mmCIF file of C-alpha atoms in Angstrom:
data_model
loop_
_atom_site.group_PDB
_atom_site.id
_atom_site.type_symbol
_atom_site.label_atom_id
_atom_site.label_comp_id
_atom_site.label_asym_id
_atom_site.label_seq_id
_atom_site.Cartn_x
_atom_site.Cartn_y
_atom_site.Cartn_z
ATOM 1 C CA MET A 19 -77.494 -19.262 -26.848
ATOM 2 C CA MET A 20 -78.250 -22.167 -29.165
ATOM 3 C CA VAL A 21 -80.794 -20.036 -31.043
ATOM 4 C CA ILE A 22 -78.291 -17.184 -31.423
ATOM 5 C CA PHE A 23 -75.695 -19.647 -32.705
ATOM 6 C CA LEU A 24 -78.129 -21.058 -35.259
ATOM 7 C CA VAL A 25 -79.131 -17.587 -36.452
ATOM 8 C CA GLY A 26 -75.485 -16.595 -36.804
ATOM 9 C CA LEU A 27 -74.717 -19.766 -38.722
ATOM 10 C CA VAL A 28 -77.642 -19.322 -41.083
ATOM 11 C CA SER A 29 -76.769 -15.640 -41.604
ATOM 12 C CA MET A 30 -73.165 -16.527 -42.441
ATOM 13 C CA ILE A 31 -74.270 -19.145 -44.977
ATOM 14 C CA LEU A 32 -76.700 -16.658 -46.542
ATOM 15 C CA MET A 33 -73.980 -13.992 -46.815
ATOM 16 C CA ARG A 34 -71.629 -16.444 -48.530
ATOM 17 C CA THR A 35 -74.400 -17.473 -50.928
ATOM 18 C CA LEU A 36 -75.164 -13.843 -51.742
ATOM 19 C CA ARG A 37 -71.465 -13.216 -52.364
ATOM 20 C CA LYS A 38 -71.471 -16.016 -54.931
ATOM 21 C CA ASP A 39 -74.621 -14.572 -56.523
ATOM 22 C CA TYR A 40 -72.987 -11.149 -56.828
ATOM 23 C CA ALA A 41 -69.911 -12.712 -58.435
ATOM 24 C CA ARG A 42 -72.068 -14.647 -60.928
ATOM 25 C CA TYR A 43 -74.141 -11.583 -61.840
ATOM 26 C CA SER A 44 -71.009 -9.453 -62.223
ATOM 27 C CA LYS A 45 -69.621 -12.061 -64.612
ATOM 28 C CA ASP A 46 -72.876 -11.986 -66.596
ATOM 29 C CA ASP A 47 -72.645 -8.200 -66.915
ATOM 30 C CA GLU A 48 -69.258 -8.528 -68.631
ATOM 31 C CA LEU A 49 -70.697 -10.733 -71.389
ATOM 32 C CA ASP A 50 -72.070 -9.296 -74.605
ATOM 33 C CA ASP A 51 -75.760 -9.487 -75.478
ATOM 34 C CA LEU A 52 -75.478 -12.687 -77.562
ATOM 35 C CA GLU A 53 -73.579 -14.610 -74.894
ATOM 36 C CA ARG A 54 -76.026 -13.428 -72.268
ATOM 37 C CA ASP A 55 -78.993 -14.567 -74.335
ATOM 38 C CA LEU A 56 -77.429 -17.992 -74.867
ATOM 39 C CA GLY A 57 -76.534 -18.340 -71.204
ATOM 40 C CA ASP A 58 -78.683 -19.935 -68.553
ATOM 41 C CA GLU A 59 -79.976 -17.012 -66.530
ATOM 42 C CA TYR A 60 -81.748 -17.740 -63.302
ATOM 43 C CA GLY A 61 -82.069 -16.457 -59.771
ATOM 44 C CA TRP A 62 -83.438 -13.476 -57.912
ATOM 45 C CA LYS A 63 -81.964 -10.865 -60.286
ATOM 46 C CA GLN A 64 -84.332 -11.959 -63.057
ATOM 47 C CA ILE A 65 -87.383 -10.594 -61.199
ATOM 48 C CA HIS A 66 -85.999 -7.095 -60.615
ATOM 49 C CA GLY A 67 -88.829 -5.625 -62.658
ATOM 50 C CA ASP A 68 -91.514 -7.153 -60.416
ATOM 51 C CA ILE A 69 -89.908 -7.353 -56.978
ATOM 52 C CA PHE A 70 -91.247 -3.951 -55.913
ATOM 53 C CA ARG A 71 -94.715 -4.492 -57.311
ATOM 54 C CA ARG A 72 -97.198 -3.505 -54.623
ATOM 55 C CA ALA A 73 -98.811 -6.175 -52.512
ATOM 56 C CA THR A 74 -102.346 -7.336 -53.175
ATOM 57 C CA HIS A 75 -104.917 -5.595 -50.953
ATOM 58 C CA PRO A 76 -102.554 -2.736 -50.046
ATOM 59 C CA GLY A 77 -105.012 -1.112 -47.649
ATOM 60 C CA LEU A 78 -105.352 -4.212 -45.490
ATOM 61 C CA PHE A 79 -101.636 -4.976 -45.708
ATOM 62 C CA SER A 80 -100.555 -1.499 -44.617
ATOM 63 C CA ALA A 81 -103.124 -1.516 -41.801
ATOM 64 C CA ILE A 82 -101.780 -4.818 -40.464
ATOM 65 C CA ILE A 83 -98.144 -3.652 -40.640
ATOM 66 C CA GLY A 84 -99.061 -0.419 -38.870
ATOM 67 C CA SER A 85 -100.906 -2.378 -36.186
ATOM 68 C CA GLY A 86 -97.863 -4.589 -35.715
ATOM 69 C CA CYS A 87 -95.605 -1.578 -35.138
ATOM 70 C CA HIS A 88 -98.246 -0.168 -32.798
ATOM 71 C CA LEU A 89 -98.364 -3.346 -30.709
ATOM 72 C CA THR A 90 -94.567 -3.584 -30.647
ATOM 73 C CA SER A 91 -94.237 -0.062 -29.266
ATOM 74 C CA VAL A 92 -96.869 -0.861 -26.628
ATOM 75 C CA VAL A 93 -95.041 -4.043 -25.571
ATOM 76 C CA PHE A 94 -91.714 -2.232 -25.276
ATOM 77 C CA ALA A 95 -93.264 0.621 -23.296
ATOM 78 C CA VAL A 96 -95.151 -1.652 -20.887
ATOM 79 C CA VAL A 97 -92.182 -3.964 -20.277
ATOM 80 C CA VAL A 98 -89.866 -1.004 -19.582
ATOM 81 C CA LEU A 99 -92.424 0.553 -17.232
ATOM 82 C CA ALA A 100 -92.825 -2.815 -15.498
ATOM 83 C CA ILE A 101 -89.062 -3.004 -14.977
ATOM 84 C CA VAL A 102 -88.918 0.529 -13.597
ATOM 85 C CA GLY A 103 -92.221 0.825 -11.758
ATOM 86 C CA ASP A 104 -93.067 -2.665 -10.388
ATOM 87 C CA LEU A 105 -96.462 -2.879 -12.071
ATOM 88 C CA TYR A 106 -97.008 -6.424 -10.811
ATOM 89 C CA GLU A 107 -97.516 -5.249 -7.223
ATOM 90 C CA GLU A 108 -101.037 -3.838 -7.755
ATOM 91 C CA ARG A 109 -103.924 -5.778 -9.221
ATOM 92 C CA GLY A 110 -105.050 -4.441 -12.586
ATOM 93 C CA SER A 111 -102.190 -1.951 -12.922
ATOM 94 C CA LEU A 112 -100.594 -3.858 -15.806
ATOM 95 C CA LEU A 113 -103.836 -3.969 -17.798
ATOM 96 C CA SER A 114 -104.456 -0.257 -17.219
ATOM 97 C CA THR A 115 -100.923 0.548 -18.324
ATOM 98 C CA CYS A 116 -101.411 -1.502 -21.503
ATOM 99 C CA LEU A 117 -104.606 0.400 -22.329
ATOM 100 C CA VAL A 118 -103.015 3.814 -21.742
ATOM 101 C CA ALA A 119 -99.910 2.853 -23.744
ATOM 102 C CA TYR A 120 -102.063 1.602 -26.620
ATOM 103 C CA VAL A 121 -103.985 4.880 -26.748
ATOM 104 C CA VAL A 122 -100.895 7.078 -26.512
ATOM 105 C CA ALA A 123 -99.031 5.079 -29.195
ATOM 106 C CA SER A 124 -101.901 5.291 -31.710
ATOM 107 C CA PRO A 125 -100.046 7.819 -33.937
ATOM 108 C CA VAL A 126 -97.390 5.138 -34.539
ATOM 109 C CA ASN A 127 -100.046 2.967 -36.147
ATOM 110 C CA GLY A 128 -101.268 5.753 -38.406
ATOM 111 C CA TYR A 129 -97.766 6.916 -39.331
ATOM 112 C CA VAL A 130 -96.460 3.504 -40.409
ATOM 113 C CA SER A 131 -99.605 2.422 -42.222
ATOM 114 C CA GLY A 132 -100.054 5.813 -43.899
ATOM 115 C CA ALA A 133 -96.460 5.895 -45.130
ATOM 116 C CA LEU A 134 -96.614 2.322 -46.433
ATOM 117 C CA TYR A 135 -99.987 2.846 -48.106
ATOM 118 C CA SER A 136 -98.672 5.988 -49.809
ATOM 119 C CA ARG A 137 -95.605 4.117 -51.111
ATOM 120 C CA MET A 138 -97.991 1.522 -52.555
ATOM 121 C CA ASP A 139 -99.834 4.284 -54.465
ATOM 122 C CA GLY A 140 -102.984 3.913 -52.408
ATOM 123 C CA VAL A 141 -105.866 6.314 -53.061
ATOM 124 C CA VAL A 142 -108.726 5.268 -50.736
ATOM 125 C CA TRP A 143 -107.370 7.081 -47.695
ATOM 126 C CA ILE A 144 -110.472 7.360 -45.518
ATOM 127 C CA ARG A 145 -111.230 3.647 -45.693
ATOM 128 C CA GLN A 146 -107.578 2.795 -45.057
ATOM 129 C CA MET A 147 -107.404 5.090 -42.027
ATOM 130 C CA LEU A 148 -110.601 3.648 -40.529
ATOM 131 C CA LEU A 149 -109.322 0.118 -41.137
ATOM 132 C CA THR A 150 -106.016 0.975 -39.468
ATOM 133 C CA ALA A 151 -107.653 2.496 -36.414
ATOM 134 C CA GLY A 152 -110.316 -0.174 -36.000
ATOM 135 C CA LEU A 153 -108.563 -3.401 -36.978
ATOM 136 C CA ILE A 154 -107.331 -4.526 -33.557
ATOM 137 C CA PRO A 155 -110.032 -2.823 -31.417
ATOM 138 C CA THR A 156 -112.776 -4.441 -33.501
ATOM 139 C CA ALA A 157 -111.255 -7.924 -33.226
ATOM 140 C CA VAL A 158 -110.672 -7.529 -29.481
ATOM 141 C CA CYS A 159 -114.110 -6.073 -28.758
ATOM 142 C CA PHE A 160 -115.839 -8.802 -30.782
ATOM 143 C CA THR A 161 -113.988 -11.566 -28.922
ATOM 144 C CA VAL A 162 -114.530 -9.962 -25.511
ATOM 145 C CA PHE A 163 -118.222 -9.455 -26.301
ATOM 146 C CA LEU A 164 -118.677 -13.148 -27.073
ATOM 147 C CA ILE A 165 -116.817 -14.194 -23.908
ATOM 148 C CA ASN A 166 -118.786 -11.667 -21.871
ATOM 149 C CA PHE A 167 -122.066 -12.982 -23.279
ATOM 150 C CA VAL A 168 -121.169 -16.483 -22.088
ATOM 151 C CA ALA A 169 -120.069 -15.095 -18.699
ATOM 152 C CA ILE A 170 -123.381 -13.287 -18.217
ATOM 153 C CA TYR A 171 -125.284 -16.444 -19.154
ATOM 154 C CA TYR A 172 -123.415 -18.402 -16.450
ATOM 155 C CA HIS A 173 -123.684 -15.493 -13.932
ATOM 156 C CA ALA A 174 -119.894 -15.480 -13.612
ATOM 157 C CA SER A 175 -118.003 -12.815 -11.697
ATOM 158 C CA ARG A 176 -115.684 -12.415 -14.711
ATOM 159 C CA ALA A 177 -118.389 -10.612 -16.685
ATOM 160 C CA ILE A 178 -117.314 -7.118 -17.719
ATOM 161 C CA PRO A 179 -119.792 -4.349 -16.765
ATOM 162 C CA PHE A 180 -121.664 -2.711 -19.610
ATOM 163 C CA LEU A 181 -120.421 0.774 -18.700
ATOM 164 C CA SER A 182 -116.828 -0.414 -18.919
ATOM 165 C CA MET A 183 -117.381 -1.677 -22.452
ATOM 166 C CA VAL A 184 -119.026 1.626 -23.408
ATOM 167 C CA SER A 185 -116.048 3.505 -21.969
ATOM 168 C CA VAL A 186 -113.586 1.451 -24.028
ATOM 169 C CA ALA A 187 -115.657 1.980 -27.181
ATOM 170 C CA SER A 188 -115.724 5.746 -26.504
ATOM 171 C CA ILE A 189 -111.941 5.788 -26.130
ATOM 172 C CA CYS A 190 -111.589 4.035 -29.475
ATOM 173 C CA ILE A 191 -113.877 6.492 -31.264
ATOM 174 C CA PHE A 192 -112.944 9.788 -29.655
ATOM 175 C CA VAL A 193 -109.255 9.289 -28.813
ATOM 176 C CA ILE A 194 -107.658 6.470 -30.842
ATOM 177 C CA LEU A 195 -109.314 7.436 -34.134
ATOM 178 C CA PRO A 196 -108.176 11.111 -34.099
ATOM 179 C CA LEU A 197 -104.643 10.168 -33.034
ATOM 180 C CA THR A 198 -104.475 7.596 -35.835
ATOM 181 C CA LEU A 199 -105.659 10.260 -38.287
ATOM 182 C CA VAL A 200 -102.837 12.561 -37.172
ATOM 183 C CA GLY A 201 -100.290 9.778 -37.608
ATOM 184 C CA THR A 202 -101.660 8.884 -41.054
ATOM 185 C CA VAL A 203 -101.342 12.466 -42.296
ATOM 186 C CA LEU A 204 -97.786 12.730 -40.959
ATOM 187 C CA GLY A 205 -96.749 9.376 -42.428
ATOM 188 C CA ARG A 206 -98.236 10.201 -45.829
ATOM 189 C CA ASN A 207 -96.478 13.564 -46.054
ATOM 190 C CA LEU A 208 -93.132 12.761 -44.398
ATOM 191 C CA SER A 209 -92.378 9.165 -45.426
ATOM 192 C CA GLY A 210 -94.749 8.447 -48.286
ATOM 193 C CA LYS A 211 -92.332 8.740 -51.202
ATOM 194 C CA GLN A 212 -91.067 5.623 -52.961
ATOM 195 C CA SER A 213 -87.336 4.910 -52.842
ATOM 196 C CA ASN A 214 -87.104 1.610 -54.688
ATOM 197 C CA PRO A 215 -83.794 0.851 -56.466
ATOM 198 C CA CYS A 216 -85.631 -0.797 -59.406
ATOM 199 C CA ARG A 217 -88.589 0.351 -61.452
ATOM 200 C CA VAL A 218 -91.631 -1.885 -61.852
ATOM 201 C CA ASN A 219 -92.499 -3.380 -65.237
ATOM 202 C CA ALA A 220 -95.904 -2.615 -66.714
ATOM 203 C CA VAL A 221 -96.698 -6.305 -67.350
ATOM 204 C CA PRO A 222 -96.208 -8.823 -64.502
ATOM 205 C CA ARG A 223 -93.660 -11.556 -65.145
ATOM 206 C CA PRO A 224 -95.059 -15.117 -65.223
ATOM 207 C CA ILE A 225 -94.051 -17.113 -62.157
ATOM 208 C CA PRO A 226 -92.289 -20.335 -63.235
ATOM 209 C CA GLU A 227 -93.000 -23.731 -61.740
ATOM 210 C CA LYS A 228 -90.817 -24.699 -58.809
ATOM 211 C CA ARG A 229 -90.282 -27.543 -56.384
ATOM 212 C CA TRP A 230 -92.960 -28.191 -53.806
ATOM 213 C CA PHE A 231 -90.875 -27.028 -50.849
ATOM 214 C CA MET A 232 -90.397 -23.628 -52.532
ATOM 215 C CA GLU A 233 -94.130 -22.917 -52.576
ATOM 216 C CA PRO A 234 -95.245 -19.989 -50.400
ATOM 217 C CA LEU A 235 -97.587 -22.234 -48.383
ATOM 218 C CA ILE A 236 -94.739 -24.547 -47.331
ATOM 219 C CA ILE A 237 -92.542 -21.559 -46.473
ATOM 220 C CA ILE A 238 -95.360 -20.121 -44.351
ATOM 221 C CA ILE A 239 -95.909 -23.384 -42.457
ATOM 222 C CA LEU A 240 -92.209 -23.897 -41.684
ATOM 223 C CA GLY A 241 -91.355 -20.245 -41.059
ATOM 224 C CA GLY A 242 -92.636 -20.072 -37.482
ATOM 225 C CA ILE A 243 -90.944 -23.155 -36.012
ATOM 226 C CA LEU A 244 -87.593 -21.625 -35.083
ATOM 227 C CA PRO A 245 -89.041 -18.329 -33.715
ATOM 228 C CA PHE A 246 -91.434 -20.354 -31.558
ATOM 229 C CA GLY A 247 -88.500 -22.417 -30.295
ATOM 230 C CA SER A 248 -86.741 -19.221 -29.179
ATOM 231 C CA ILE A 249 -89.629 -18.283 -26.841
ATOM 232 C CA PHE A 250 -90.908 -21.743 -25.957
ATOM 233 C CA ILE A 251 -89.581 -21.677 -22.372
ATOM 234 C CA GLU A 252 -90.735 -18.128 -21.752
ATOM 235 C CA MET A 253 -94.240 -18.992 -22.938
ATOM 236 C CA TYR A 254 -94.605 -21.460 -20.073
ATOM 237 C CA PHE A 255 -93.967 -18.768 -17.461
ATOM 238 C CA VAL A 256 -96.239 -16.285 -19.236
ATOM 239 C CA PHE A 257 -99.063 -18.839 -19.431
ATOM 240 C CA THR A 258 -98.519 -19.717 -15.775
ATOM 241 C CA SER A 259 -98.835 -16.074 -14.775
ATOM 242 C CA PHE A 260 -102.062 -15.856 -16.789
ATOM 243 C CA TRP A 261 -103.835 -19.008 -15.721
ATOM 244 C CA ALA A 262 -102.123 -20.267 -12.547
ATOM 245 C CA TYR A 263 -102.231 -16.791 -10.965
ATOM 246 C CA LYS A 264 -98.505 -16.713 -10.316
ATOM 247 C CA ILE A 265 -96.775 -13.336 -10.108
ATOM 248 C CA TYR A 266 -94.480 -12.678 -13.051
ATOM 249 C CA TYR A 267 -91.708 -10.273 -12.150
ATOM 250 C CA VAL A 268 -88.684 -11.074 -14.369
ATOM 251 C CA TYR A 269 -89.537 -8.419 -16.956
ATOM 252 C CA GLY A 270 -85.866 -7.719 -17.642
ATOM 253 C CA PHE A 271 -85.413 -11.264 -18.850
ATOM 254 C CA MET A 272 -88.639 -10.955 -20.847
ATOM 255 C CA LEU A 273 -87.257 -7.870 -22.598
ATOM 256 C CA LEU A 274 -84.080 -9.775 -23.509
ATOM 257 C CA VAL A 275 -86.074 -12.743 -24.829
ATOM 258 C CA PHE A 276 -88.321 -10.428 -26.801
ATOM 259 C CA MET A 277 -85.342 -8.742 -28.490
ATOM 260 C CA ILE A 278 -83.812 -12.139 -29.338
ATOM 261 C CA PHE A 279 -87.204 -13.189 -30.651
ATOM 262 C CA ILE A 280 -87.305 -10.189 -33.000
ATOM 263 C CA VAL A 281 -83.825 -10.957 -34.371
ATOM 264 C CA VAL A 282 -84.616 -14.650 -34.855
ATOM 265 C CA THR A 283 -87.904 -13.903 -36.599
ATOM 266 C CA MET A 284 -86.289 -11.445 -38.991
ATOM 267 C CA CYS A 285 -83.369 -13.735 -39.834
ATOM 268 C CA VAL A 286 -85.529 -16.801 -40.445
ATOM 269 C CA THR A 287 -87.943 -14.857 -42.625
ATOM 270 C CA VAL A 288 -85.122 -13.311 -44.659
ATOM 271 C CA VAL A 289 -83.652 -16.748 -45.369
ATOM 272 C CA ALA A 290 -87.065 -18.137 -46.330
ATOM 273 C CA ILE A 291 -87.799 -15.249 -48.690
ATOM 274 C CA TYR A 292 -84.342 -15.568 -50.258
ATOM 275 C CA PHE A 293 -85.235 -19.097 -51.380
ATOM 276 C CA LEU A 294 -88.580 -17.800 -52.660
ATOM 277 C CA LEU A 295 -86.908 -15.052 -54.704
ATOM 278 C CA ASN A 296 -84.276 -17.440 -56.003
ATOM 279 C CA SER A 297 -87.097 -19.531 -57.455
ATOM 280 C CA GLU A 298 -88.166 -16.347 -59.322
ATOM 281 C CA ASP A 299 -91.334 -15.820 -57.280
ATOM 282 C CA TYR A 300 -91.811 -12.135 -56.451
ATOM 283 C CA ARG A 301 -94.836 -12.528 -54.139
ATOM 284 C CA TRP A 302 -92.762 -11.793 -51.066
ATOM 285 C CA GLN A 303 -94.787 -9.204 -49.119
ATOM 286 C CA TRP A 304 -97.638 -11.356 -47.866
ATOM 287 C CA THR A 305 -95.415 -14.448 -47.797
ATOM 288 C CA SER A 306 -92.896 -12.752 -45.502
ATOM 289 C CA PHE A 307 -95.699 -11.614 -43.225
ATOM 290 C CA PHE A 308 -97.418 -14.987 -42.933
ATOM 291 C CA ALA A 309 -94.139 -16.927 -42.699
ATOM 292 C CA ALA A 310 -93.264 -14.970 -39.566
ATOM 293 C CA ALA A 311 -96.855 -14.769 -38.302
ATOM 294 C CA SER A 312 -97.155 -18.570 -38.378
ATOM 295 C CA THR A 313 -95.344 -18.464 -35.022
ATOM 296 C CA ALA A 314 -98.736 -17.585 -33.542
ATOM 297 C CA PHE A 315 -100.139 -20.854 -34.877
ATOM 298 C CA TYR A 316 -97.574 -22.849 -32.902
ATOM 299 C CA ILE A 317 -98.218 -20.729 -29.817
ATOM 300 C CA TYR A 318 -101.921 -21.485 -30.076
ATOM 301 C CA LEU A 319 -101.137 -25.195 -30.448
ATOM 302 C CA TYR A 320 -99.051 -24.938 -27.286
ATOM 303 C CA ALA A 321 -102.077 -23.306 -25.625
ATOM 304 C CA PHE A 322 -104.025 -26.510 -26.332
ATOM 305 C CA TYR A 323 -101.285 -28.557 -24.700
ATOM 306 C CA TYR A 324 -101.196 -26.228 -21.682
ATOM 307 C CA PHE A 325 -104.976 -26.345 -21.287
ATOM 308 C CA PHE A 326 -105.255 -30.137 -21.235
ATOM 309 C CA PHE A 327 -102.086 -30.997 -19.309
ATOM 310 C CA LYS A 328 -101.242 -27.987 -17.123
ATOM 311 C CA THR A 329 -104.589 -26.568 -16.019
ATOM 312 C CA LYS A 330 -107.607 -27.959 -14.215
ATOM 313 C CA MET A 331 -110.165 -26.015 -16.212
ATOM 314 C CA PHE A 332 -113.344 -27.712 -17.369
ATOM 315 C CA GLY A 333 -116.796 -26.784 -18.570
ATOM 316 C CA PHE A 334 -117.995 -24.688 -21.468
ATOM 317 C CA PHE A 335 -117.456 -21.277 -19.886
ATOM 318 C CA GLN A 336 -113.878 -21.919 -18.780
ATOM 319 C CA THR A 337 -113.036 -23.407 -22.180
ATOM 320 C CA VAL A 338 -114.458 -20.411 -24.048
ATOM 321 C CA PHE A 339 -112.777 -18.035 -21.603
ATOM 322 C CA TYR A 340 -109.361 -19.696 -22.002
ATOM 323 C CA PHE A 341 -109.299 -20.210 -25.765
ATOM 324 C CA GLY A 342 -110.913 -16.822 -26.457
ATOM 325 C CA TYR A 343 -108.246 -14.882 -24.624
ATOM 326 C CA MET A 344 -105.488 -17.165 -25.908
ATOM 327 C CA GLY A 345 -106.775 -16.491 -29.410
ATOM 328 C CA MET A 346 -106.416 -12.734 -28.866
ATOM 329 C CA PHE A 347 -102.958 -13.250 -27.367
ATOM 330 C CA SER A 348 -101.855 -15.375 -30.323
ATOM 331 C CA MET A 349 -103.337 -12.905 -32.799
ATOM 332 C CA GLY A 350 -101.349 -10.059 -31.245
ATOM 333 C CA ILE A 351 -98.119 -12.036 -31.372
ATOM 334 C CA GLY A 352 -98.865 -13.109 -34.932
ATOM 335 C CA ILE A 353 -99.359 -9.518 -36.105
ATOM 336 C CA MET A 354 -96.127 -8.437 -34.396
ATOM 337 C CA CYS A 355 -94.169 -11.375 -35.816
ATOM 338 C CA GLY A 356 -95.500 -10.757 -39.309
ATOM 339 C CA THR A 357 -94.467 -7.118 -39.020
ATOM 340 C CA PHE A 358 -90.950 -8.102 -37.918
ATOM 341 C CA GLY A 359 -90.684 -10.504 -40.837
ATOM 342 C CA TYR A 360 -91.900 -7.976 -43.392
ATOM 343 C CA ILE A 361 -89.664 -5.151 -42.143
ATOM 344 C CA GLY A 362 -86.570 -7.366 -42.085
ATOM 345 C CA THR A 363 -87.342 -8.782 -45.522
ATOM 346 C CA SER A 364 -88.062 -5.331 -46.972
ATOM 347 C CA LEU A 365 -84.662 -4.056 -45.823
ATOM 348 C CA PHE A 366 -83.008 -7.187 -47.210
ATOM 349 C CA VAL A 367 -84.720 -6.933 -50.598
ATOM 350 C CA LYS A 368 -83.865 -3.253 -51.023
ATOM 351 C CA LYS A 369 -80.264 -3.936 -50.054
ATOM 352 C CA ILE A 370 -79.593 -6.791 -52.456
ATOM 353 C CA TYR A 371 -81.290 -5.098 -55.414
ATOM 354 C CA SER A 372 -79.481 -1.809 -54.812
ATOM 355 C CA THR A 373 -76.058 -3.473 -55.037
ATOM 356 C CA VAL A 374 -76.460 -5.213 -58.406
ATOM 357 C CA LYS A 375 -76.286 -3.653 -61.840
ATOM 358 C CA ILE A 376 -79.727 -3.586 -63.471
ATOM 359 C CA ASP A 377 -79.964 -2.976 -67.230
#
């Protein structure tokens, strides 16, 4: 409740600030050209010709955003199925459900990334589609391979059989890749047209100097603190179910926390990017993503605390096993958080620039 109150308070302050900005810009529009030139113009309206400039590395950016939407749909599907079907009663049923949901939801990845890449005037479609389909599977398979190599060296029972790894690789190549291709084609043709309220200038506007706390790096570091605080308690129970082998069965509460987490992440990122735009810095796409994705950094720091103070693990194999899988877990949350932040910020940017008069 405290987090919801804080988000509501911050949103109200932001709305009042935007109302003052609209009033100031409306007053500027009533002035003649000479008075406007002599006036002190500043703020987010001044970068209207660069705000919709495409992000650097559009192929990678669209692939990451598509992967974030893909993971979000998988999380929602698995949590709902866990609420309805009691997946926690059988060993391995939750992991199998996650794998099936990830495969079935692959067109979501291709659709979102293909549409976004098309709106960014991308042209290297084959490379972008392969990057979209293989981004998460490659990272997961590489991490699991390293952990499995250590497990085989120590003759541990946790080692994954070779045939199982071949089966997963076959699913990625022969099922996930074609479904992602279908989604990419649909996204490019159905949602690939630009609908920006402002046109982009041919020459980029110089970014003025600003105070140190307005720099994108500072915004990124501070952006994940409040979202992490909204799920801090829930993380303890999730970690306990992972590493203390306790049964987690309150998936309804997890769904509620996850929805609050999405709202908090979007609101915090929107506020952070508003300050960035007000300092006349239009590099908001990657900044909004990393500002929200920095939540994963704090989750991984909490994983260190949990390892040293809440578990009895020791030795090289257990350390690699724990931090390897926690790294994949944090990476997944980071990609989802970054996607939430970018989507919320994109809607916010389009809204504020569509309601002001641009010469």
